[in-house]
Short mmCIF file of C-alpha atoms and ligand atoms in Angstrom, two decimals:
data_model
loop_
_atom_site.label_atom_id
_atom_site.label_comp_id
_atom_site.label_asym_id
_atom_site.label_seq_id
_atom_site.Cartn_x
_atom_site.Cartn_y
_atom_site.Cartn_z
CA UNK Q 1 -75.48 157.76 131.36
CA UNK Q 2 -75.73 155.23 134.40
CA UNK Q 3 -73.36 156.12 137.01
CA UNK Q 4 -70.09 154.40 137.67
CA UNK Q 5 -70.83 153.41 140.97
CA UNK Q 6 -74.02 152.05 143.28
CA UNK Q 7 -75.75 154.16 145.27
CA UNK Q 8 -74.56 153.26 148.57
CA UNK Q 9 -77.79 152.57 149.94
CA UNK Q 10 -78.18 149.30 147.55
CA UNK Q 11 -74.84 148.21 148.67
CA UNK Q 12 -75.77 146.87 152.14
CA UNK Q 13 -72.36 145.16 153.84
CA UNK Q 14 -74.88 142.99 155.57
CA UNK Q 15 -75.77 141.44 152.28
CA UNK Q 16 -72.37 140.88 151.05
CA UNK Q 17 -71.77 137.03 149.46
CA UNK Q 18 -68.56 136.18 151.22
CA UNK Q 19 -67.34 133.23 149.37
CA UNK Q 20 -67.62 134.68 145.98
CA UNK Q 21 -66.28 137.91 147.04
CA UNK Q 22 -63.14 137.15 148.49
CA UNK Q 23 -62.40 134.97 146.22
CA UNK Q 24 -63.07 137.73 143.44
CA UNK Q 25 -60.57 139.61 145.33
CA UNK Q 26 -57.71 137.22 146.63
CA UNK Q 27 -57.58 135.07 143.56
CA UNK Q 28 -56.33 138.18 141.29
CA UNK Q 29 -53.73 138.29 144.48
CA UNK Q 30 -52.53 134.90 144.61
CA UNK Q 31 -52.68 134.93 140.55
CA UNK Q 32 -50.16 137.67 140.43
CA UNK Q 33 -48.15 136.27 143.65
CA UNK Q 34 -47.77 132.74 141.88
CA UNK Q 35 -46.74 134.16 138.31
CA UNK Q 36 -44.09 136.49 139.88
CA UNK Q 37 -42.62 133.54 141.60
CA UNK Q 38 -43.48 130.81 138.41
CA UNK Q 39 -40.83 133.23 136.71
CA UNK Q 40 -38.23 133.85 139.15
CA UNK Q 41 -37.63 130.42 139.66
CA UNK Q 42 -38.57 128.63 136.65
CA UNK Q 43 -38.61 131.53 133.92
CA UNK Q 44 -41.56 132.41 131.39
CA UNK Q 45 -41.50 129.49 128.65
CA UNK Q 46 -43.49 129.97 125.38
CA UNK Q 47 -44.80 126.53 126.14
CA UNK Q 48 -46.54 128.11 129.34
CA UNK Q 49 -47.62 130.97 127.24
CA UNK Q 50 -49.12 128.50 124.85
CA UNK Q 51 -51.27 126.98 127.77
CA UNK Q 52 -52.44 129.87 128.73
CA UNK Q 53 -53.83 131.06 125.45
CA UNK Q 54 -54.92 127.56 124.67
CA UNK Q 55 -56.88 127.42 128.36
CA UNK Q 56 -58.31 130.78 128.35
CA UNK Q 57 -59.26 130.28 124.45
CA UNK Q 58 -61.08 126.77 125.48
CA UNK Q 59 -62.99 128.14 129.20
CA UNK Q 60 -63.89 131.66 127.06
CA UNK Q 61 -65.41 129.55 123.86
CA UNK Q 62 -67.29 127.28 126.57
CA UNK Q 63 -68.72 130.31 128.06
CA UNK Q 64 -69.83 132.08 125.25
CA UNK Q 65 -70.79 129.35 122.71
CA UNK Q 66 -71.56 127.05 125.91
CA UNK Q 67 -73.20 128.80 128.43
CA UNK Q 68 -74.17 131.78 126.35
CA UNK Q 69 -75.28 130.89 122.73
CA UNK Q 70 -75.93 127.23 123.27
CA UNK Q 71 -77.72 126.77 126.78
CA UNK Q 72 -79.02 130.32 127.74
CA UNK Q 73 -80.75 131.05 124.45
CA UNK Q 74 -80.66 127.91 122.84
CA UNK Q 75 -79.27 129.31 119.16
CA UNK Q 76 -77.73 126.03 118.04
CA UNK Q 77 -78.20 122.31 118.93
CA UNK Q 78 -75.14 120.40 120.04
CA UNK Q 79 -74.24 116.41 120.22
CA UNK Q 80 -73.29 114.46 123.60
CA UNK Q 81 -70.00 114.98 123.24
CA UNK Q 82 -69.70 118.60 122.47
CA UNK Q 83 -72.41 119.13 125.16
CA UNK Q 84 -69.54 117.34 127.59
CA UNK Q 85 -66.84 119.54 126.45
CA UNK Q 86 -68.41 122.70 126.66
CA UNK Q 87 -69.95 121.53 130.78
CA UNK Q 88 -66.51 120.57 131.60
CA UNK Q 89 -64.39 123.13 129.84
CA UNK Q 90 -67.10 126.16 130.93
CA UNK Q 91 -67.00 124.91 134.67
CA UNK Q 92 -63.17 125.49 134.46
CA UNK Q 93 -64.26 129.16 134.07
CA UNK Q 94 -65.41 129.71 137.50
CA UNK Q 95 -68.27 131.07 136.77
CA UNK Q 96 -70.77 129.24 138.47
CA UNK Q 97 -72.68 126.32 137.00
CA UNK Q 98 -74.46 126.84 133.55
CA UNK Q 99 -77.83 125.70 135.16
CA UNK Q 100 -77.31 128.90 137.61
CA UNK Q 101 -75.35 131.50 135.16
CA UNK Q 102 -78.16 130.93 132.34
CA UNK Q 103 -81.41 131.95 134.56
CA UNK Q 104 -79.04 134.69 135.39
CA UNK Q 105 -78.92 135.71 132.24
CA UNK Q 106 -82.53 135.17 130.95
CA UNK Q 107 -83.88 137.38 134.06
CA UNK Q 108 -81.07 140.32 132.36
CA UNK Q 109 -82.43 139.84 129.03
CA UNK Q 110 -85.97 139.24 130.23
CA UNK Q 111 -85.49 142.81 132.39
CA UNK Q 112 -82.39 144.33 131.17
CA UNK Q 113 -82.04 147.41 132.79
CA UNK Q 114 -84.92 147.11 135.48
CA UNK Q 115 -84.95 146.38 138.70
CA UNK Q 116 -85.12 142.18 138.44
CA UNK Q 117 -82.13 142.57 135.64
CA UNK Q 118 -79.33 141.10 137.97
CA UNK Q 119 -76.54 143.22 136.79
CA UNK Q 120 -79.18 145.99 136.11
CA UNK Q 121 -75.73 148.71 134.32
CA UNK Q 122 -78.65 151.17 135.97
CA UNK Q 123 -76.94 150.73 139.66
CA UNK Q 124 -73.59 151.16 138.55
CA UNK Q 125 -70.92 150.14 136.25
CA UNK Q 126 -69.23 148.21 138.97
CA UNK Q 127 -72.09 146.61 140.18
CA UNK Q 128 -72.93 145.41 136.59
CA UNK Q 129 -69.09 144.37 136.51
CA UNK Q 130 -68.50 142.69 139.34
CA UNK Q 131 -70.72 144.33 142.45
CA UNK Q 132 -73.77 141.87 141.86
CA UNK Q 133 -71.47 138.21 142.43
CA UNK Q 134 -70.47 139.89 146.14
CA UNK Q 135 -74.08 140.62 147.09
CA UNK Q 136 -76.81 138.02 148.31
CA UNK Q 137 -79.49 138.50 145.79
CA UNK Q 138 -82.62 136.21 145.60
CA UNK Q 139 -84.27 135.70 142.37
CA UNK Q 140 -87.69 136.46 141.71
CA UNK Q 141 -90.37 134.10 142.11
CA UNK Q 142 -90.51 133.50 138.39
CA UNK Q 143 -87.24 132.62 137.94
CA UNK Q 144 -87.22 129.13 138.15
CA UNK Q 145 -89.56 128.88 135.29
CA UNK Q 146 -86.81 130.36 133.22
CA UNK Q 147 -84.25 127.20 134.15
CA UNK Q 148 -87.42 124.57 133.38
CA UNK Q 149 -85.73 123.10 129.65
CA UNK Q 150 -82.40 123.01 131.65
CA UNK Q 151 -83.62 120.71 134.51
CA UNK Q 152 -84.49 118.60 131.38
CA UNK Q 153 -81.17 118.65 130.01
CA UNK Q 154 -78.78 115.49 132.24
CA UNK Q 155 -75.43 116.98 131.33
CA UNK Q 156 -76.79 120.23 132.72
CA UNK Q 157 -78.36 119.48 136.14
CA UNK Q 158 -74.91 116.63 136.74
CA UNK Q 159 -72.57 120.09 135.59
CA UNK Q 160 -74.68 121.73 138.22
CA UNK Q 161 -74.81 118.91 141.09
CA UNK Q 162 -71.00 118.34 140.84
CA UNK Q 163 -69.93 121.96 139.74
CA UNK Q 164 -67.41 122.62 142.60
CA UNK Q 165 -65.63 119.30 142.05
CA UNK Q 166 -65.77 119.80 138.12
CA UNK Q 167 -64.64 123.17 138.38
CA UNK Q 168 -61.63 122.43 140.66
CA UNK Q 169 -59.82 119.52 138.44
CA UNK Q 170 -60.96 121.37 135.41
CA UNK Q 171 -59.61 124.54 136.42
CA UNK Q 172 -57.04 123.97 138.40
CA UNK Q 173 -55.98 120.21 138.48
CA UNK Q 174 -55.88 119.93 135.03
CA UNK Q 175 -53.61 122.99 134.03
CA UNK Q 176 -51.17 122.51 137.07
CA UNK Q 177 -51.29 118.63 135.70
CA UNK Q 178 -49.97 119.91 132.23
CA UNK Q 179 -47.56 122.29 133.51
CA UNK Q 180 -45.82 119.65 135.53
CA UNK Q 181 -45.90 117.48 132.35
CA UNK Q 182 -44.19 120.43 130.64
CA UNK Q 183 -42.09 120.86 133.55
CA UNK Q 184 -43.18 123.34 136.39
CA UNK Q 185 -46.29 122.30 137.99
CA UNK Q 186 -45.87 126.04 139.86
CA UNK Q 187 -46.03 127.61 136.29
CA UNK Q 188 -49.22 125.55 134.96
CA UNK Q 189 -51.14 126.42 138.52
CA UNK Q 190 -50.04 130.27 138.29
CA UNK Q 191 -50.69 131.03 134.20
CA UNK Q 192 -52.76 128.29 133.42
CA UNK Q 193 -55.28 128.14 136.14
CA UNK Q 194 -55.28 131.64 138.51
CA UNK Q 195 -54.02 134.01 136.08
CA UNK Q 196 -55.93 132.53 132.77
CA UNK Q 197 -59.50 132.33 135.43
CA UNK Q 198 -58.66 136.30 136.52
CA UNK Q 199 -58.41 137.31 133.04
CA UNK Q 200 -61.21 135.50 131.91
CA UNK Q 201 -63.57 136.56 134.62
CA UNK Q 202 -63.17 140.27 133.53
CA UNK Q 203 -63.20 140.05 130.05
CA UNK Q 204 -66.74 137.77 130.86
CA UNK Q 205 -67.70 140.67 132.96
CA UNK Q 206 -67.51 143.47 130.49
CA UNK Q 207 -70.25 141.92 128.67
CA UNK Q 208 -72.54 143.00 131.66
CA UNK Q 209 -70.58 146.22 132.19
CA UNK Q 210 -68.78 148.04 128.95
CA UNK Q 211 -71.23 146.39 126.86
CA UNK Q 212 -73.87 147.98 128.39
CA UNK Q 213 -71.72 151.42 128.65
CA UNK Q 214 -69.65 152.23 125.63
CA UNK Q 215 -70.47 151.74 122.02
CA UNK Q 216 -73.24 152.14 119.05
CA UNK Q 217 -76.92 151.73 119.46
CA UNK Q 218 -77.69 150.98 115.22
CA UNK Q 219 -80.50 148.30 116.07
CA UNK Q 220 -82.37 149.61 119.11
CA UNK Q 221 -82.39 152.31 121.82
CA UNK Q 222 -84.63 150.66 123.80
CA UNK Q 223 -82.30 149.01 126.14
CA UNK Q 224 -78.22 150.19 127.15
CA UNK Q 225 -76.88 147.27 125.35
CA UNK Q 226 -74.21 148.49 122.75
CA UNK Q 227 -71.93 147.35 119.90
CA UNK Q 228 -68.38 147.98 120.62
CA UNK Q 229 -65.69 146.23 118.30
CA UNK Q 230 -62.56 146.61 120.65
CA UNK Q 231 -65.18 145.09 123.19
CA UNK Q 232 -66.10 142.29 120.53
CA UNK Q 233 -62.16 141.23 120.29
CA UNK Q 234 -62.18 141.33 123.65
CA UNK Q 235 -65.19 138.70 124.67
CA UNK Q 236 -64.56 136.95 121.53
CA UNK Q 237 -67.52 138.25 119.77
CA UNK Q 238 -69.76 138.87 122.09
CA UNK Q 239 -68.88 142.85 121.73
CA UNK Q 240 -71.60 142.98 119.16
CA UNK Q 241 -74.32 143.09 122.31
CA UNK Q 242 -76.64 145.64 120.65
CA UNK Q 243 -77.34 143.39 118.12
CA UNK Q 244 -77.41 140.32 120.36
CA UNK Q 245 -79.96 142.21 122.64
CA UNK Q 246 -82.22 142.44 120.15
CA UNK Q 247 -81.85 138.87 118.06
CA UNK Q 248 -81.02 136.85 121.12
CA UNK Q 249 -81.38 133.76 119.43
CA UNK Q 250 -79.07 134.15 116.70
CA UNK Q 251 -76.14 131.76 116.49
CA UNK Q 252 -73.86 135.28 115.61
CA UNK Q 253 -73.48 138.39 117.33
CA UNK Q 254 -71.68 139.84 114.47
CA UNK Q 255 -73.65 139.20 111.31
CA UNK Q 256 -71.35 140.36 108.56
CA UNK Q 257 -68.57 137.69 107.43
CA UNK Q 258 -66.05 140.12 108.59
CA UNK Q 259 -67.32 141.04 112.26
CA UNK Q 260 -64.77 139.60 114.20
CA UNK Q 261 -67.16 136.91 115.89
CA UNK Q 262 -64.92 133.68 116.46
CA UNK Q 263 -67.95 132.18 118.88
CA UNK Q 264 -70.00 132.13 115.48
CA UNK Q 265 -67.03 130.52 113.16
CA UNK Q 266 -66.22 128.03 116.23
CA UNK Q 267 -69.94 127.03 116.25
CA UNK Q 268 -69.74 126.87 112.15
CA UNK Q 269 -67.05 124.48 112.08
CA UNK Q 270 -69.00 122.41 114.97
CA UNK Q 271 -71.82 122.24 112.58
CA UNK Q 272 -69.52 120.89 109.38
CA UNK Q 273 -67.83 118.62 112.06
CA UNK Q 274 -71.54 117.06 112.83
CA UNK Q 275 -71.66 118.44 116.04
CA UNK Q 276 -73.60 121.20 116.18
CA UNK Q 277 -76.93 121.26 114.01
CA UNK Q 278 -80.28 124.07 113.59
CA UNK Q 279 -78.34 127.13 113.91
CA UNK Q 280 -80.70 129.87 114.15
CA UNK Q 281 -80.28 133.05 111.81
CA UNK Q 282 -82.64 136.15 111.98
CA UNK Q 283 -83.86 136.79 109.10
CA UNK Q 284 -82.02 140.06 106.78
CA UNK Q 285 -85.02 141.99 106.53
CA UNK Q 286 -86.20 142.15 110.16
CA UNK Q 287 -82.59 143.06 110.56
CA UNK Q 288 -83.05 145.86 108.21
CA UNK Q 289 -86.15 147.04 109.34
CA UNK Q 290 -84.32 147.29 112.96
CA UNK Q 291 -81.99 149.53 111.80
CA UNK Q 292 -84.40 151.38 109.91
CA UNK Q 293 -86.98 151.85 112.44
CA UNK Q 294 -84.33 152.90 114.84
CA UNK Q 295 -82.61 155.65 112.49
CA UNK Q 296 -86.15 156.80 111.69
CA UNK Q 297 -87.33 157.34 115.61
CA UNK Q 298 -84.15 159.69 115.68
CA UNK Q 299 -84.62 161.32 112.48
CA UNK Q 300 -88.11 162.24 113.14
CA UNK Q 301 -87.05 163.52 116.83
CA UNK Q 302 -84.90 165.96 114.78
CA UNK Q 303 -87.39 167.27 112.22
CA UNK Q 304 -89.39 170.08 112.86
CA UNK Q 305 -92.67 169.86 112.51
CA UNK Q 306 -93.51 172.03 109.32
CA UNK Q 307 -90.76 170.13 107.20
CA UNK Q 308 -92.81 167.62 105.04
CA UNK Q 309 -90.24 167.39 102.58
CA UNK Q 310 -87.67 166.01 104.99
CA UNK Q 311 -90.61 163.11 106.02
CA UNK Q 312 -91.35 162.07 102.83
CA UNK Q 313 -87.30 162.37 101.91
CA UNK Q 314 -87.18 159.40 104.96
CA UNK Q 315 -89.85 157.51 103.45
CA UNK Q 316 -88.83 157.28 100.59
CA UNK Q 317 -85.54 156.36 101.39
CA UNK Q 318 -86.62 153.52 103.59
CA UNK Q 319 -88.89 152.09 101.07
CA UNK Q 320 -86.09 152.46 98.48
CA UNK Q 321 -83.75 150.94 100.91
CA UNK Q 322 -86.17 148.06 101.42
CA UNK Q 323 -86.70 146.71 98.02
CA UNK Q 324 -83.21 147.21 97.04
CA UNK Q 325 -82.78 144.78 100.10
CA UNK Q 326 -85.87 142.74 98.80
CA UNK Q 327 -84.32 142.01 95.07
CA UNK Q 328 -80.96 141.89 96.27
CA UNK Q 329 -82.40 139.01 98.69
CA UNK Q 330 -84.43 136.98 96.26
CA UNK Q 331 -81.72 136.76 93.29
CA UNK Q 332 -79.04 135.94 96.10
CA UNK Q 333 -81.69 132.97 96.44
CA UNK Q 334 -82.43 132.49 92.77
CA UNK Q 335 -78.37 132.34 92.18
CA UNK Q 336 -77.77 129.62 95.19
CA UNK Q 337 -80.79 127.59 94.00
CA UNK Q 338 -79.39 127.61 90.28
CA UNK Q 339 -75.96 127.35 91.38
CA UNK Q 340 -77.10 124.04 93.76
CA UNK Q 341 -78.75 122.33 90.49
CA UNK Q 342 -75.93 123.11 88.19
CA UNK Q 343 -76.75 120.16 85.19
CA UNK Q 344 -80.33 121.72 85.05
CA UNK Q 345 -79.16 125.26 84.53
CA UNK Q 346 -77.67 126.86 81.49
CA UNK Q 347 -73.92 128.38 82.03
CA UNK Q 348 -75.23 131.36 80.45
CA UNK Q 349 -78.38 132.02 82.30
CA UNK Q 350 -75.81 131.20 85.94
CA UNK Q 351 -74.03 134.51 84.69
CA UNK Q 352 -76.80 136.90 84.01
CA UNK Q 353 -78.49 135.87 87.17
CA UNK Q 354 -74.80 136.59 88.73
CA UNK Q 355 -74.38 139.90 87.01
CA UNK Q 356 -77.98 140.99 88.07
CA UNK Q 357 -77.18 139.94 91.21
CA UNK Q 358 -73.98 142.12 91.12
CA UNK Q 359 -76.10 144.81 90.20
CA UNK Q 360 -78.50 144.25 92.48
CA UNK Q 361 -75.70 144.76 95.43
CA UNK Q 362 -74.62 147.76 94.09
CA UNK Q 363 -78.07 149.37 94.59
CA UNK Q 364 -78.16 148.15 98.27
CA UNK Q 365 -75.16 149.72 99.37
CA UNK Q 366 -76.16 152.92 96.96
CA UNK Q 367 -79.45 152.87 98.85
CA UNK Q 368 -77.53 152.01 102.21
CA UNK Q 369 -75.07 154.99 102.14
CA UNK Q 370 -78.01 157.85 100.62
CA UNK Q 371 -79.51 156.29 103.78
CA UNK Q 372 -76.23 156.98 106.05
CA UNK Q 373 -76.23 160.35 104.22
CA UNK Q 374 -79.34 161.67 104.91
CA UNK Q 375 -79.20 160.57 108.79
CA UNK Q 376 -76.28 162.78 108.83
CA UNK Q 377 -77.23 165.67 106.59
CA UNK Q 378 -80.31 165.64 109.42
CA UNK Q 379 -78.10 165.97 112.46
CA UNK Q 380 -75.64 168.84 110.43
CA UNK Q 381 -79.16 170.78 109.84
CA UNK Q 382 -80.93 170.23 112.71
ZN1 LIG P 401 -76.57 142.52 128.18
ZN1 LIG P 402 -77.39 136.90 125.92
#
C-alpha cells in the first residue's frame, strides 16, 4: 500500500505554491468563522440549507460531468448553452480553469501512478489529496499536446483567460447575491460560497486520493484506481474509478442501472433535453472480458502448477460465461429491434423472443455466480 504521507525529501518548502496553499488552508478557516457567526446572528434557515445543497449539487455536476466526463475525456457532446453552464458553474468550484484541470488529468490517466502522474497516490495519500495544488510542479514537455482539442474549443480557452473573474462572481458574488435576496447576505457568502467550495474541494479530492486507496480492483490491477460505493455517493459517481480507469471514455462510471452514478443520469436527461448528444458506451463484452481476464491472472497466481483440472475448470467457466453473455446480448438486440418495429412483428413471436430472453438472463447470472464461486472456492483451497 502507498504510504500516507510524502517522503519528505519530495516535499521541498522552497517549492511550495503560495497562493493556492494558503488559500487551501485559510478558506476552510474563514468558512467555519463566517458560518458560526451566519448563525449566531441570523440563525440556520432551511432556505440557506437549500442553497447550499443546490450550489454544491450545481459546481460538483459541473466538475464531474463538465470538467471530467465532458472536456477531459470527451464521453459526450454538449450544445452552446450547456457548454456555458457547465464553464461558469465549474469555475465556481475553485478548481482552476477546465483548460488547466483537464491536462492535469490526462497526464494522471496517461501515467497514473508514475512519476509524471501529478497526484501520483505513490508519494502519499496527502499529496494525492491535496499536497500536489501547494507545490510548484511543471508539466512535462508533452503536456501541452494533451490540451491541443481544448485550445480549439472558444468557451474553453475564454473560461480559462477570464477564470479568476468568472470564478469570483460565480462563486462568491453570486451565492452572497442570493442570500441577501433571501435575506442575509452574511449567510449566502458563509454556506453558499466558503463552506459549499471547502466541502466540494475535498470530496473532488478523494477522487485522486481514497479512490486510488480504498476499494475493489474487479476490472484491472494494473493501476491503484479502485471502486468504492460510499466513495461513489460521495463524488457523485465518480466512486466507481476502477472502472473509469480502465473505460475512460465512457459517459458512466457505474454501468449497472442501479450504481448510484447521478453524473451519468444528469448527462441522460441532457441528452433527452437535446443537449447533450454521442454518449459513448463501452461495449458489454470488453467489459466482461475485463473482469474475466483480471479474475483469471489471480486465479492462476493461486493454482499450483500440477492442478490441470483447476485450469481447465477456469476455462471452461470463462468460455461458458462468455457465450451466456454472447446470447444473452444478441436476443436483448433481437427483442429491442422487434419491439422498435412493433406492426411488422407478431405479438406472439415478441413473447417467445422475451421469454428466451428471460431465459437467456438466467444463464448469465447462473454462469456469473459458478464464476464468483469458483474464484472463491480457489482462495478457500489455496
Ligand atoms: Zn484516478
Ligand atoms: Zn478521469
Amino acid at each position: 500500500m502507498p504510504k500516507l504521507l510524502s517522503n519528505t525529501s519530495s516535499i521541498d518548502q522552497r517549492s511550495l505554491d503560495w497562493v493556492p496553499t494558503l488559500f487551501l488552508i485559510i478558506l476552510p478557516v474563514v468558512a467555519v468563522l463566517l458560518t458560526a457567526l451566519y448563525i449566531y446572528l441570523d440563525g440556520l434557515s432551511w432556505g440557506m440549507v437549500g442553497l447550499f445543497i443546490t450550489f454544491y449539487s450545481l459546481t460538483a455536476m459541473s466538475i464531474t460531468a463538465g470538467y471530467h466526463r465532458l472536456w477531459s475525456h470527451k464521453t459526450y457532446e454538449a450544445n452552446q448553452p450547456l457548454q456555458w453552464f457547465l464553464a461558469l458553474f465549474g469555475a465556481a468550484a475553485f478548481q482552476n480553469s477546465i483548460y488547466k484541470w483537464s491536462v492535469d488529468h490526462r497526464l494522471h490517466h496517461r501515467y497514473t501512478d508514475k512519476e509524471k502522474d501529478p497526484y501520483s497516490i505513490n508519494k502519499g495519500f496527502w499529496f494525492a489529496h491535496i499536497g500536489w495544488m501547494c507545490h510548484k510542479q511543471d508539466w512535462p514537455p508533452e503536456a501541452r499536446a494533451y490540451g491541443r482539442d481544448l485550445e480549439k474549443n472558444p468557451i474553453v480557452m475564454f473560461q480559462h483567460k477570464h477564470y479568476l473573474p468568472i470564478a469570483i462572481v460565480m462563486g462568491f458574488f453570486l451565492p452572497t447575491l442570493i442570500g441577501w435576496i433571501m435575506g442575509s447576505a452574511l449567510g449566502g457568502l458563509a454556506v453558499g460560497a466558503c463552506l459549499r467550495i471547502v466541502a466540494l474541494h475535498h470530496g473532488t479530492f478523494l477522487i485522486n486520493s481514497a479512490c486510488h486507496w480504498w476499494g475493489k480492483q474487479p476490472y484491472t490491477t494494473d493501476n491503484t484506481a479502485r471502486d468504492n460505493l460510499i466513495l461513489a455517493f460521495l463524488t457523485f459517481g465518480e466512486g466507481y474509478h476502477n472502472f473509469h480507469h480502465l473505460f475512460a471514455t465512457d459517459y458512466r462510471n457505474g454501468i449497472r442501472w442501479y450504481h448510484w452514478d447521478p453524473t451519468k443520469w444528469a448527462i441522460k436527461i441532457n441528452e433527452k433535453l437535446g443537449m447533450a448528444f454521442n454518449l459513448k458506451k463501452t461495449n458489454e463484452q470488453l467489459i466482461l472480458k475485463a473482469r474475466i481476464q483480471k479474475d483469471r491472472s489471480q486465479a492462476e497466481a493461486l493454482i499450483p502448477t500440477y492442478k490441470i483440472q483447476w485450469r481447465q475448470k477456469l476455462d471452461q467457466l470463462s468460455s461458458n460465461l462468455e457465450n451466456a453473455q454472447k446470447q444473452f446480448l444478441e436476443l436483448k438486440a433481437e427483442y429491442k429491434e422487434l419491439k422498435y418495429q412493433k406492426q411488422a412483428a407478431s405479438h406472439q413471436k415478441l413473447i417467445e423472443i422475451r421469454t428466451e430472453l428471460k431465459l437467456a438472463k438466467l444463464q448469465l447470472q447462473a454462469s456469473l455466480r459458478q464464476w464468483g464461486q469458483f474464484q472463491a472456492h480457489l482462495i478457500k483451497l489455496t
